[in-house]
Coordinates of C-alpha atoms in Angstrom, one line a residue:
X282 CA 113.8 100.7 84.6
X283 CA 113.9 104.0 84.2
X284 CA 111.1 106.6 83.6
X285 CA 112.1 109.0 81.2
X286 CA 108.9 110.5 79.4
X287 CA 105.4 110.4 79.8
X288 CA 102.7 111.4 77.2
X289 CA 99.7 111.6 75.4
X290 CA 98.6 111.9 71.5
X291 CA 96.7 114.5 72.6
X292 CA 98.1 118.0 71.8
X293 CA 97.1 119.8 74.3
X294 CA 98.2 117.1 77.0
X295 CA 101.3 118.4 78.8
X296 CA 104.3 115.9 78.2
X297 CA 106.2 114.7 81.3
X298 CA 110.0 114.8 81.5
X299 CA 111.5 113.0 84.2
X300 CA 115.1 113.2 86.0
X301 CA 117.5 110.7 88.3
X302 CA 116.7 110.8 92.1
X303 CA 113.8 112.6 93.6
X304 CA 111.3 114.4 91.2
X305 CA 108.5 116.9 92.0
X306 CA 105.4 117.3 90.1
X307 CA 104.2 120.4 91.7
X308 CA 100.7 122.2 90.6
X309 CA 100.1 126.1 91.2
X310 CA 96.8 126.2 93.2
X311 CA 94.8 129.5 93.6
X312 CA 93.8 130.4 96.9
X313 CA 90.8 130.1 96.3
X314 CA 90.7 126.3 95.1
X315 CA 88.3 124.2 97.4
X316 CA 87.4 120.6 97.3
X317 CA 84.6 121.5 94.7
X318 CA 87.0 121.9 92.0
X319 CA 87.1 119.5 89.4
X320 CA 88.8 116.5 90.3
X321 CA 91.6 116.7 87.2
X322 CA 92.1 120.4 87.3
X323 CA 95.5 119.9 87.8
X324 CA 96.2 116.5 87.1
X325 CA 98.5 115.1 89.8
X326 CA 96.9 112.0 90.6
X327 CA 96.1 111.3 87.0
X328 CA 99.9 111.2 86.0
X329 CA 100.3 108.2 88.5
X330 CA 97.0 106.6 87.1
X331 CA 98.1 107.3 83.8
X332 CA 101.5 105.2 84.6
X333 CA 99.7 102.5 86.0
X334 CA 97.7 102.1 82.9
X335 CA 100.1 102.1 80.6
X336 CA 102.6 99.9 82.8
X337 CA 99.6 97.2 82.5
X338 CA 96.5 98.3 84.9
X339 CA 93.0 98.7 84.5
X340 CA 91.8 101.8 82.7
X341 CA 90.5 104.2 85.7
X342 CA 86.8 105.0 85.8
X343 CA 87.4 108.6 85.5
X344 CA 88.8 108.4 82.2
X345 CA 85.8 106.5 81.0
X346 CA 84.4 109.7 79.4
X347 CA 84.1 110.6 76.0
X348 CA 86.1 113.4 76.2
X349 CA 89.0 110.7 76.5
X350 CA 88.2 108.5 74.1
X351 CA 90.8 109.1 71.5
X352 CA 93.5 109.5 73.4
X353 CA 96.7 107.4 73.2
X354 CA 98.8 107.4 76.5
X355 CA 102.8 106.5 76.0
X356 CA 105.8 106.6 77.9
X357 CA 109.3 106.7 76.9
X358 CA 111.6 104.3 79.3
X359 CA 114.5 101.9 79.9
X360 CA 114.1 98.3 80.2
X361 CA 116.4 95.5 80.7
X362 CA 117.9 94.4 77.4
X363 CA 118.5 91.1 76.1
X364 CA 122.4 92.5 76.6
X365 CA 123.5 91.6 80.1
X366 CA 123.6 94.6 82.0
X367 CA 122.4 97.1 79.4
X368 CA 118.9 98.7 79.1
X369 CA 116.6 99.6 75.7
X370 CA 115.4 102.8 75.7
X371 CA 111.5 101.6 74.8
X372 CA 108.8 103.5 73.9
X373 CA 105.0 102.0 74.9
X374 CA 101.6 103.3 73.7
X375 CA 98.6 102.4 75.4
X376 CA 95.0 103.4 73.7
X377 CA 92.0 104.4 76.2
X378 CA 89.9 102.5 73.6
X379 CA 90.2 99.6 73.2
X380 CA 92.2 98.7 76.5
X381 CA 93.1 95.5 75.3
X382 CA 96.1 96.5 73.3
X383 CA 99.8 98.0 73.8
X384 CA 102.1 98.9 71.5
X385 CA 105.9 98.3 72.3
X386 CA 108.7 99.1 69.9
X387 CA 112.2 99.4 71.0
X388 CA 112.7 96.4 73.5
X389 CA 115.1 94.0 72.3
X390 CA 113.3 90.8 74.5
X391 CA 110.7 91.3 71.4
X392 CA 111.8 90.7 67.5
X393 CA 110.5 94.1 66.6
X394 CA 108.0 96.9 67.5
X395 CA 104.9 95.1 68.3
X396 CA 101.2 95.0 68.8
X397 CA 101.0 92.7 72.2
X398 CA 97.2 92.0 73.8
X399 CA 97.8 93.6 77.4
X400 CA 98.0 90.0 79.1
X401 CA 101.2 89.2 77.4
X402 CA 102.4 92.9 78.0
X403 CA 102.0 92.2 81.6
X404 CA 103.5 88.9 81.4
X405 CA 107.1 90.5 79.7
X406 CA 107.1 93.1 82.8
X407 CA 106.5 90.7 85.5
X408 CA 109.1 88.4 83.6
X409 CA 111.9 90.7 82.9
X410 CA 111.4 94.1 85.3
X411 CA 110.1 92.1 88.6
X412 CA 112.2 88.5 87.3
X413 CA 108.7 86.7 88.9
X414 CA 108.8 82.9 88.5
X415 CA 107.0 82.0 85.7
X416 CA 105.0 79.5 87.8
X417 CA 104.4 82.2 90.4
X418 CA 100.6 82.8 91.0
X419 CA 101.4 85.2 93.4
X420 CA 102.4 88.1 93.7
X421 CA 100.8 89.5 90.6
X422 CA 102.3 92.6 88.1
X423 CA 99.1 94.6 90.2
X424 CA 99.9 93.7 93.3
X425 CA 103.6 95.0 92.8
X426 CA 103.1 98.1 90.7
X427 CA 100.4 99.0 93.6
X428 CA 103.2 98.7 95.7
X429 CA 105.7 100.8 93.8
X430 CA 103.0 103.4 92.1
X431 CA 100.4 103.8 95.1
X432 CA 96.6 104.7 94.3
X433 CA 95.7 103.3 97.3
X434 CA 96.6 104.8 101.1
X435 CA 94.4 102.8 103.2
X436 CA 96.9 100.1 104.8
X437 CA 100.5 100.7 104.4
X438 CA 101.2 97.0 103.5
X439 CA 98.5 96.8 101.0
X440 CA 98.3 97.8 97.3
X441 CA 94.3 97.7 97.1
X442 CA 91.9 97.2 100.0
X443 CA 90.8 93.9 98.5
X444 CA 93.8 92.6 99.0
X445 CA 94.0 89.7 101.0
X446 CA 96.7 88.8 103.9
X447 CA 98.4 86.1 102.4
X448 CA 98.7 87.8 98.8
X449 CA 100.0 91.0 101.0
X450 CA 102.4 88.2 102.9
X451 CA 103.6 86.9 99.2
X452 CA 104.0 90.3 97.6
X453 CA 106.2 91.9 100.5
X454 CA 107.9 89.0 101.5
X455 CA 108.7 88.8 97.4
X456 CA 110.3 92.2 97.7
X457 CA 112.1 91.2 100.6
X458 CA 113.4 88.2 99.1
X459 CA 111.8 85.6 100.7
X460 CA 111.0 82.3 98.4
X461 CA 107.7 82.8 96.8
X462 CA 106.9 79.3 96.5
X463 CA 107.1 78.9 100.2
X464 CA 105.1 81.7 100.6
X465 CA 102.4 80.7 98.4
X466 CA 101.6 77.6 100.7
X467 CA 99.8 80.3 102.6
X468 CA 97.4 80.7 99.3
X469 CA 96.4 77.4 99.2
X470 CA 95.6 76.9 102.8
X471 CA 93.2 80.3 102.4
X472 CA 91.7 78.0 99.8
X473 CA 91.1 75.1 101.5
X474 CA 89.8 76.8 104.4
X475 CA 87.4 78.7 102.1
X476 CA 86.3 75.9 100.4
X477 CA 85.7 74.2 104.0
X478 CA 83.6 77.7 105.0
X479 CA 81.6 77.4 101.8
X480 CA 80.5 74.0 102.3
X481 CA 79.7 74.2 106.0
X482 CA 77.7 77.9 104.9
X483 CA 75.4 75.9 102.6
X484 CA 74.8 73.3 105.2
X485 CA 73.7 75.8 108.1
X486 CA 71.5 77.9 105.6
X487 CA 69.7 74.6 104.3
X488 CA 71.0 74.9 100.3
X489 CA 72.4 71.2 101.0
X490 CA 69.5 69.8 103.4
X491 CA 69.8 66.5 103.0
X492 CA 73.9 66.4 104.2
X493 CA 74.8 66.7 107.9
X494 CA 78.3 66.2 109.3
X495 CA 77.9 64.7 112.2
X496 CA 79.5 61.0 111.5
X497 CA 78.6 59.2 114.7
X498 CA 75.1 60.3 114.7
X499 CA 74.9 59.1 110.8
X500 CA 76.7 55.8 111.8
X501 CA 74.0 55.2 114.5
X502 CA 71.3 56.0 112.3
X503 CA 72.3 53.5 109.7
X504 CA 72.9 50.8 112.3
X505 CA 69.5 51.3 113.8
X506 CA 67.8 51.2 110.0
X507 CA 69.9 48.5 109.2
X508 CA 69.1 46.2 112.0
X509 CA 65.0 47.4 111.6
X510 CA 66.0 46.1 108.1
X511 CA 67.5 42.4 108.5
X512 CA 64.2 41.9 110.8
X513 CA 61.8 42.8 108.0
X514 CA 63.2 40.8 105.7
X515 CA 63.8 37.7 108.3
X516 CA 59.9 38.4 108.9
X517 CA 58.9 38.1 105.0
X518 CA 61.0 34.7 104.6
X519 CA 59.2 33.4 107.5
X520 CA 55.8 34.8 106.3
X521 CA 52.7 32.0 105.6
X522 CA 49.6 32.3 103.7
X523 CA 47.0 30.2 103.5
X524 CA 47.7 26.5 103.2
X525 CA 46.0 26.2 99.4
X526 CA 48.5 28.7 98.0
X527 CA 51.5 27.5 100.1
X528 CA 53.3 26.7 96.6
X529 CA 52.8 30.4 95.2
X530 CA 53.8 31.9 98.6
X531 CA 57.0 29.8 97.9
X532 CA 58.0 30.7 94.7
X533 CA 56.9 34.4 95.0
X534 CA 59.3 34.1 98.3
X535 CA 62.1 33.0 96.3
X536 CA 61.4 35.5 93.4
X537 CA 61.5 38.4 96.0
X538 CA 64.5 36.9 97.1
X539 CA 66.2 36.8 93.9
X540 CA 65.2 40.2 93.2
X541 CA 66.5 41.3 96.8
X542 CA 69.8 39.8 95.3
X543 CA 70.0 42.1 92.4
X544 CA 68.8 44.9 94.2
X545 CA 71.9 44.6 96.4
X546 CA 73.8 44.3 93.6
X547 CA 72.5 47.0 91.8
X548 CA 73.5 49.6 94.8
X549 CA 76.8 48.3 95.0
X550 CA 77.2 48.8 91.4
X551 CA 75.6 51.8 91.3
X552 CA 78.2 52.9 94.2
X553 CA 81.0 51.8 91.6
X554 CA 79.6 53.7 88.8
X555 CA 79.2 56.9 91.1
X556 CA 82.8 56.8 92.5
X557 CA 84.1 56.2 88.5
X558 CA 82.1 58.9 87.5
X559 CA 83.7 61.5 90.5
X560 CA 87.1 60.3 89.4
X561 CA 86.7 61.1 86.0
X562 CA 85.1 64.2 86.5
X563 CA 86.9 65.4 89.6
X564 CA 84.2 67.1 91.4
X565 CA 81.7 66.3 94.0
X566 CA 77.7 67.3 93.1
X567 CA 76.3 68.0 96.1
X568 CA 72.6 67.9 94.2
X569 CA 71.8 71.6 95.1
X570 CA 67.9 72.1 94.9
X571 CA 67.2 73.8 92.0
X572 CA 65.2 76.7 93.8
X573 CA 68.7 77.5 95.8
X574 CA 71.0 76.9 92.8
X575 CA 71.6 80.1 91.6
X576 CA 71.9 81.8 95.4
X577 CA 74.6 78.9 95.7
X578 CA 76.6 79.0 92.3
X579 CA 79.7 79.9 93.8
X580 CA 79.5 77.4 96.7
X581 CA 79.3 74.5 94.2
X582 CA 82.5 76.4 92.4
X583 CA 84.0 76.1 95.6
X584 CA 82.6 72.7 96.0
X585 CA 84.6 71.7 93.0
X586 CA 88.2 72.6 93.8
X587 CA 90.7 69.6 94.1
X588 CA 92.3 69.5 97.0
X589 CA 96.1 70.3 95.8
X590 CA 98.6 67.4 96.1
X591 CA 102.4 68.7 96.4
X592 CA 104.1 69.2 92.9
X593 CA 107.8 68.4 93.3
X594 CA 109.0 69.0 89.6
X595 CA 108.4 71.5 87.2
X596 CA 105.4 71.0 85.0
X597 CA 107.0 70.7 81.8
X598 CA 109.4 68.1 82.8
X599 CA 106.6 65.8 83.6
X600 CA 104.1 66.8 81.7
X601 CA 104.2 63.7 78.9
X602 CA 104.1 61.2 81.9
X603 CA 101.2 62.8 83.6
X604 CA 99.5 62.8 79.8
X605 CA 100.1 58.9 79.8
X606 CA 99.5 58.0 83.3
X607 CA 96.1 60.0 83.0
X608 CA 94.9 59.0 79.9
X609 CA 95.6 55.2 81.0
X610 CA 93.8 56.1 84.1
X611 CA 90.5 57.1 82.1
X612 CA 90.5 54.3 79.2
X613 CA 90.6 52.1 82.5
X614 CA 88.2 53.8 84.3
X615 CA 86.0 54.3 81.0
X616 CA 86.0 50.5 80.2
X617 CA 85.5 50.0 83.8
X618 CA 82.3 51.8 83.3
X619 CA 80.9 50.4 80.2
X620 CA 81.1 47.3 82.5
X621 CA 79.4 48.3 85.0
X622 CA 76.7 50.0 82.6
X623 CA 76.3 46.8 81.0
X624 CA 75.8 44.8 84.1
X625 CA 73.1 47.1 85.6
X626 CA 71.3 47.1 82.6
X627 CA 71.3 43.0 82.6
X628 CA 69.9 43.3 86.2
X629 CA 67.4 46.2 85.3
X630 CA 65.8 43.9 82.6
X631 CA 66.0 40.4 84.9
X632 CA 64.8 42.3 87.7
X633 CA 62.0 43.9 85.6
X634 CA 61.2 39.8 84.2
X635 CA 61.3 38.7 87.7
X636 CA 58.9 41.0 89.1
X637 CA 56.5 40.5 86.4
X638 CA 56.8 37.0 87.4
X639 CA 56.1 37.4 90.8
X640 CA 53.0 39.4 90.0
X641 CA 51.5 36.9 88.4
X642 CA 51.9 34.8 91.6
X643 CA 51.0 37.5 93.6
X644 CA 47.8 38.0 91.5
X645 CA 46.9 34.6 92.6
X646 CA 47.0 35.8 96.1
X647 CA 45.4 39.2 96.2
X648 CA 42.0 38.3 97.6
X649 CA 44.0 36.8 101.0
X650 CA 44.0 38.8 104.0
X651 CA 47.7 37.8 104.8
X652 CA 48.6 38.3 101.6
X653 CA 47.5 42.5 102.1
X654 CA 49.8 42.3 105.5
X655 CA 52.9 40.6 103.2
X656 CA 52.7 43.5 100.8
X657 CA 52.5 46.3 103.5
X658 CA 55.8 44.4 105.1
X659 CA 56.8 44.6 101.6
X660 CA 56.5 48.1 101.1
X661 CA 58.2 48.9 104.8
X662 CA 61.2 46.9 103.7
X663 CA 62.0 48.7 100.8
X664 CA 61.5 51.9 102.6
X665 CA 64.1 51.0 105.0
X666 CA 66.3 49.8 102.3
X667 CA 66.0 52.9 100.7
X668 CA 66.8 55.0 104.0
X669 CA 70.0 52.9 104.7
X670 CA 71.1 53.4 100.9
X671 CA 70.7 57.2 101.8
X672 CA 72.3 56.9 105.2
X673 CA 75.1 55.3 103.7
X674 CA 75.5 57.7 100.7
X675 CA 75.7 61.1 103.4
X676 CA 77.7 59.3 105.8
X677 CA 80.4 58.7 102.7
X678 CA 79.9 62.5 101.5
X679 CA 80.4 63.8 105.7
X680 CA 83.4 61.3 105.7
X681 CA 84.9 62.9 102.3
X682 CA 84.3 66.6 103.6
X683 CA 85.2 66.0 107.2
X684 CA 88.5 64.7 105.6
X685 CA 88.7 68.5 104.5
X686 CA 89.5 69.2 108.4
X687 CA 92.5 66.6 108.7
X688 CA 94.0 68.3 105.5
X689 CA 93.7 71.6 106.9
X690 CA 95.5 70.7 110.3
X691 CA 98.5 69.4 108.1
X692 CA 98.6 71.9 105.7
X693 CA 98.6 74.5 108.7
X694 CA 101.5 72.8 110.4
X695 CA 103.5 72.1 107.3
X696 CA 103.0 75.8 105.9
X697 CA 104.0 77.3 109.5
X698 CA 107.0 75.3 109.6
X699 CA 108.0 76.3 106.1
X700 CA 107.5 79.9 106.3
X701 CA 108.9 79.9 110.2
X702 CA 112.2 78.0 108.5
X703 CA 112.5 80.4 105.6
X704 CA 112.3 83.5 107.7
X705 CA 114.9 82.1 109.8
X706 CA 117.2 81.0 106.7
X707 CA 116.9 84.6 105.8
X708 CA 117.2 86.5 109.0
X709 CA 120.6 88.1 108.5
X710 CA 119.6 89.3 105.5
X711 CA 116.3 90.8 106.6
X712 CA 118.1 92.3 109.6
X713 CA 119.1 95.1 106.7
X714 CA 115.6 96.5 106.0
X715 CA 114.5 95.6 109.8
X716 CA 116.9 98.0 111.1
X717 CA 117.2 100.6 108.1
X718 CA 113.0 100.9 109.2
X719 CA 114.2 101.8 112.6
X720 CA 116.9 104.6 111.5
X721 CA 114.4 106.1 109.0
X722 CA 111.8 106.0 111.4
X723 CA 114.4 107.8 113.8
X724 CA 115.1 110.4 111.3
X725 CA 111.4 111.3 111.0
X726 CA 110.6 111.1 114.8
X727 CA 113.1 112.2 117.2
X728 CA 110.4 111.4 120.1
X729 CA 109.3 108.1 118.8
X730 CA 110.3 104.2 118.4
X731 CA 109.6 102.0 115.1
X732 CA 109.7 98.7 114.5
X733 CA 109.7 96.4 111.5
X734 CA 108.4 93.2 112.7
X735 CA 108.3 90.0 110.4
X736 CA 106.7 87.0 111.6
X737 CA 104.4 83.9 110.0
X738 CA 100.9 83.7 111.8
X739 CA 99.1 80.7 112.9
X740 CA 97.5 80.0 109.9
X741 CA 101.5 80.3 108.2
X742 CA 100.7 83.3 106.7
X743 CA 103.8 85.7 106.8
X744 CA 102.4 88.8 108.0
X745 CA 104.7 92.2 107.9
X746 CA 103.8 94.6 110.2
X747 CA 105.5 98.7 110.1
X748 CA 105.0 99.7 113.9
X749 CA 105.6 103.5 114.6
X750 CA 104.9 104.2 118.4
X751 CA 102.0 106.9 118.7
X752 CA 98.4 106.9 119.0
X753 CA 97.7 105.3 115.0
X754 CA 96.6 108.7 113.9
X755 CA 96.0 109.3 109.9
X756 CA 99.6 110.9 110.0
X757 CA 101.4 108.3 111.3
X758 CA 99.7 105.8 109.6
X759 CA 101.0 107.7 106.4
X760 CA 104.6 107.7 107.9
X761 CA 104.4 104.1 107.4
X762 CA 103.2 103.5 104.1
X763 CA 106.1 105.9 103.1
X764 CA 108.6 103.6 105.0
X765 CA 107.3 100.4 103.8
X766 CA 107.2 101.6 100.4
X767 CA 110.8 102.8 100.6
X768 CA 112.0 99.6 103.0
X769 CA 110.3 97.5 100.3
X770 CA 111.5 99.4 96.8
X771 CA 115.3 99.5 98.4
X772 CA 115.3 95.1 99.2
X773 CA 113.3 94.7 96.0
X774 CA 116.7 96.3 94.2
X775 CA 119.0 94.5 96.2
X776 CA 117.2 91.0 95.3
X777 CA 116.7 92.0 91.8
X778 CA 113.1 91.8 92.1
X779 CA 112.2 95.4 91.5
X780 CA 112.6 98.3 89.1
X781 CA 114.4 101.7 90.1
X782 CA 110.9 103.6 90.4
X783 CA 108.9 104.8 93.4
X784 CA 105.6 106.8 92.5
X785 CA 103.8 109.1 95.6
X786 CA 100.8 110.4 94.9
X787 CA 100.1 114.1 96.9
X788 CA 97.4 111.9 99.3
X789 CA 100.1 109.9 101.0
X790 CA 101.5 113.3 102.7
X791 CA 97.8 114.8 103.4
X792 CA 97.7 114.0 107.2
X793 CA 101.4 114.0 108.0
X794 CA 103.1 117.1 110.0
X795 CA 105.3 119.4 107.4
X796 CA 108.3 118.7 109.7
X797 CA 108.0 114.9 108.8
X798 CA 106.9 115.6 105.1
X799 CA 110.0 117.6 104.7
X800 CA 112.2 114.4 106.7
X801 CA 110.3 112.1 104.0
X802 CA 111.1 114.0 101.3
X803 CA 114.7 113.9 102.1
X804 CA 115.1 110.6 102.7
X805 CA 113.5 110.2 99.6
X806 CA 115.9 111.9 98.0
X807 CA 119.0 110.4 99.7
X808 CA 118.0 106.6 99.1
X809 CA 117.4 107.4 95.4
X810 CA 120.7 108.4 94.9
X811 CA 122.5 106.0 96.9
X812 CA 120.2 103.0 95.3
X813 CA 120.4 104.3 92.0
X814 CA 115.7 104.8 91.7
X815 CA 113.8 107.7 90.8
X816 CA 111.1 108.9 93.6
X817 CA 108.3 110.7 91.7
X818 CA 106.1 112.9 93.9
X819 CA 103.1 115.0 93.0
X820 CA 102.2 118.0 95.5
X821 CA 100.6 121.3 95.7
X822 CA 102.7 124.3 95.9
X823 CA 101.0 125.5 98.9
X824 CA 101.6 122.4 100.9
X825 CA 104.9 121.9 99.8
X826 CA 105.6 126.0 101.0
X827 CA 104.6 125.0 104.1
X828 CA 106.6 122.0 104.0
X829 CA 109.9 124.1 102.9
X830 CA 109.2 127.1 106.0
X831 CA 108.4 124.2 108.9
X832 CA 111.1 121.8 107.6
X833 CA 114.5 121.7 106.2
X834 CA 114.0 120.9 102.6
X835 CA 114.6 122.8 99.1
X836 CA 112.5 121.9 96.5
X837 CA 114.6 123.5 93.6
X838 CA 117.1 120.6 92.8
X839 CA 114.2 118.5 92.5
X840 CA 111.4 119.7 90.5
X841 CA 110.1 118.8 87.1
X842 CA 110.1 121.4 84.6
X843 CA 106.2 121.7 83.8
X844 CA 103.7 124.2 84.7
X845 CA 100.4 122.7 86.5
X846 CA 97.7 125.3 87.5
X847 CA 94.1 124.9 88.1
X848 CA 94.5 129.0 87.2
X849 CA 92.2 128.4 83.9
X850 CA 91.1 125.6 81.9
X851 CA 93.8 124.7 80.0
X852 CA 96.1 124.6 83.0
X853 CA 95.9 121.2 83.9
X854 CA 97.8 117.9 82.9
X855 CA 95.3 117.3 79.8
X856 CA 95.3 120.7 78.7
X857 CA 91.5 120.7 79.6
X858 CA 89.2 119.8 81.9
X859 CA 86.5 117.1 81.6
X860 CA 83.6 115.3 84.3

């Protein structure tokens, strides 16, 4: 990939023409300019944001203004052709409004000029520019562009502040040539850990008040309740009334026993119906109370995540088989569900018949003192049965949730082992970027040592730490960021996983000593020539002058022929100022 030009359909916009190697986009600043000036007074940072936007990024907040609503940004660049080893001169246009469409022309990967949805444009860039596997969920195009066209400088390894550690590991590992399918295991593990945390948090906050995860305690409570229920059942069986109502009592006992048997069968059928429904729905219903439902909507979404299974073949090779299996499984379950429901309907009707018959008999016994005792015992027995059934359900739920812990332990061991094996397998190649990092750091700092540390964490994440000895100042962090980006790009180019472009906004160098900035620019220019990539740096003229005076650097061979200044309203990139 090669970036030739960047511009806008607005005639006031100053088109940027780029060259090979190092490109310096320099803005002249007035001596009295201060931080109170308009943020788009020269447009250095806007150049970076426009490039990210046309290449599939989100519209920057500062561009969401009526002053830019009619702008259409465009870039002219070379992209991989269908002819192996060749590139096409491609013209890409993306308007400020609407943001969802991208016009692409001149690319042989397409049948002709096309008006694409931005998501389709991102898929094409992922596939043909970064060679990302189609089935890889990470790294995303945004992660990779964020590393090569930086707008975030908080941490050397992260493309943006909210990027998770496992996503960072997958992104950098991909550029370094490691297998993404192995690195993605850390993401699967992270999802399980978050699911467990969400469940336990909901229980702790009382959102799922009926659920506890202490299986031994639940088993002890259930055993106690069952024993009380069985004793009560025996007392009811032996219960006697006055002699003159012996036959009525015997009939009532028999009816009660029949009803109890039906109840037992109904409980078993209800449990089976629940199992079938869970199989069909593949989700866990934790029965969140209505008043807390909104607050915990996210929790329930995470509760619905099915524990992932390992898939060893591509989806398109087994799709037909899966559909057949799932269809047959669904038909079987629905047939069984219908049978269960039919039997439950019969039980309900029969139970009502028996209960009505028993009620008639009990009416004859209503005046007996013994009958009151009998009815109290029946109510107690029914309560004990309900409590036992509730404890059984809670024990099943606790067992299923606690099984996540076992899954996490197994998944963690598997992930750590796989990532370690991948690092070991690629260790010979990884020596290249590791040693290059140290060499470049020594060129910048003669009095500091530096190391690129590559390892796996206890949770199976690939961890890459660019470490320069020192006081962890903003200046050292800036150098670490520069080195990490350069190493990532060089490795990505060697592995066929990155385009030949690196863009650094001037903010990266703000806290770095001017002598070190000169070293960084010299390194960037040399490596750009050596590996055939474009290195674009935006910088203010006064800062660059200090770099040249204090360090060994000459701007002249690398200057972009573009006059940007904050001296007047039309001197910036856009040709006018806006808020």
